[in-house]
Amino acid sequence: YNKQIFGFGLITVIPAIILLALIMNLAGIFSRHVFTGNMIVFCITLAITYIGGGFLPHAMLPSAIQKISAFLPGEYLIKLFGHSLFGL
């Protein structure tokens, strides 16, 4: 399990970070006010963290959210951080 995350994580995390940075930059470009851009970025980050299993364990999430989370970068970022910090 740990070897699979480590080997697969680096390949997945770099594009995931680039994708998140692109989303945040687009939110900043298309918002008229700084506060609006910050709130859009906050809501996107909150949603990605929830769907990725950052607030609840993956097993406790609804089945529809579990299926969606496989396609979003938040799950891979959270798994990589858990592996690097705690060895999970």
C-alpha positions as a printed Julia matrix, in Angstrom:
88×3 Matrix{Float64}:
   0.0    0.0     0.0
   2.71   2.51    0.94
   4.88   1.67   -2.06
   1.89   2.08   -4.36
   1.08   5.55   -3.0
   4.69   6.72   -3.06
   5.35   5.57   -6.62
   1.99   6.7    -7.95
   1.76   9.79   -5.76
   4.56  11.84   -7.26
   3.25  11.31  -10.77
  -0.25  12.31   -9.68
   0.48  15.11   -7.21
   2.5   17.38   -9.51
  -0.31  17.71  -12.11
  -2.83  17.98   -9.26
  -0.97  20.94   -7.76
  -0.72  22.56  -11.18
  -4.46  22.04  -11.73
  -5.32  23.57   -8.35
  -3.04  26.54   -9.04
  -4.72  27.03  -12.42
  -8.18  26.97  -10.84
  -7.11  29.5    -8.22
  -5.57  31.81  -10.82
  -8.68  31.64  -12.99
 -10.83  32.49   -9.98
  -8.64  35.51   -9.34
  -8.68  36.63  -12.95
 -12.44  36.42  -13.47
 -13.53  37.92  -10.15
 -14.03  41.65   -9.94
 -13.07  42.03   -6.3
 -10.32  40.46   -4.23
 -12.8   39.25   -1.6
 -14.89  37.48   -4.24
 -11.82  35.73   -5.63
 -10.75  34.66   -2.16
 -14.21  33.26   -1.39
 -14.3   31.32   -4.66
 -10.89  29.8    -3.92
 -12.0   29.0    -0.36
 -15.17  27.24   -1.53
 -13.29  25.23   -4.15
 -10.64  24.23   -1.6
 -13.3   23.27    0.92
 -15.13  21.1    -1.61
 -11.94  19.39   -2.83
 -10.83  18.72    0.74
 -14.21  17.22    1.7
 -14.49  15.06   -1.4
 -10.88  13.94   -1.06
 -11.45  12.68    2.48
  -9.73  15.46    4.39
 -12.55  16.0     6.89
 -13.95  12.47    7.17
 -12.3    9.11    6.53
 -12.87   7.86    3.01
 -14.95   4.93    4.26
 -17.45   7.28    5.95
 -18.14   9.33    2.84
 -21.28   8.6     0.8
 -20.77   6.15   -2.04
 -21.37   8.8    -4.71
 -18.65  11.01   -3.19
 -16.27   8.03   -3.0
 -16.71   7.43   -6.72
 -16.17  11.1    -7.59
 -13.1   11.43   -5.37
 -11.07   9.05   -7.53
 -11.09  11.67  -10.3
 -10.21  14.75   -8.22
  -6.71  15.77   -7.14
  -7.62  16.28   -3.48
  -7.66  12.58   -2.68
  -4.15  12.06   -3.99
  -2.8   15.12   -2.21
  -4.3   14.01    1.1
  -2.96  10.47    0.69
   0.51  11.78   -0.13
   0.5   14.16    2.85
  -0.7   11.36    5.15
   2.03   9.07    3.87
   4.78  11.65    4.16
   3.77  12.92    7.61
   2.45   9.85    9.4
   3.36   6.85    7.25
  -0.32   5.99    6.72
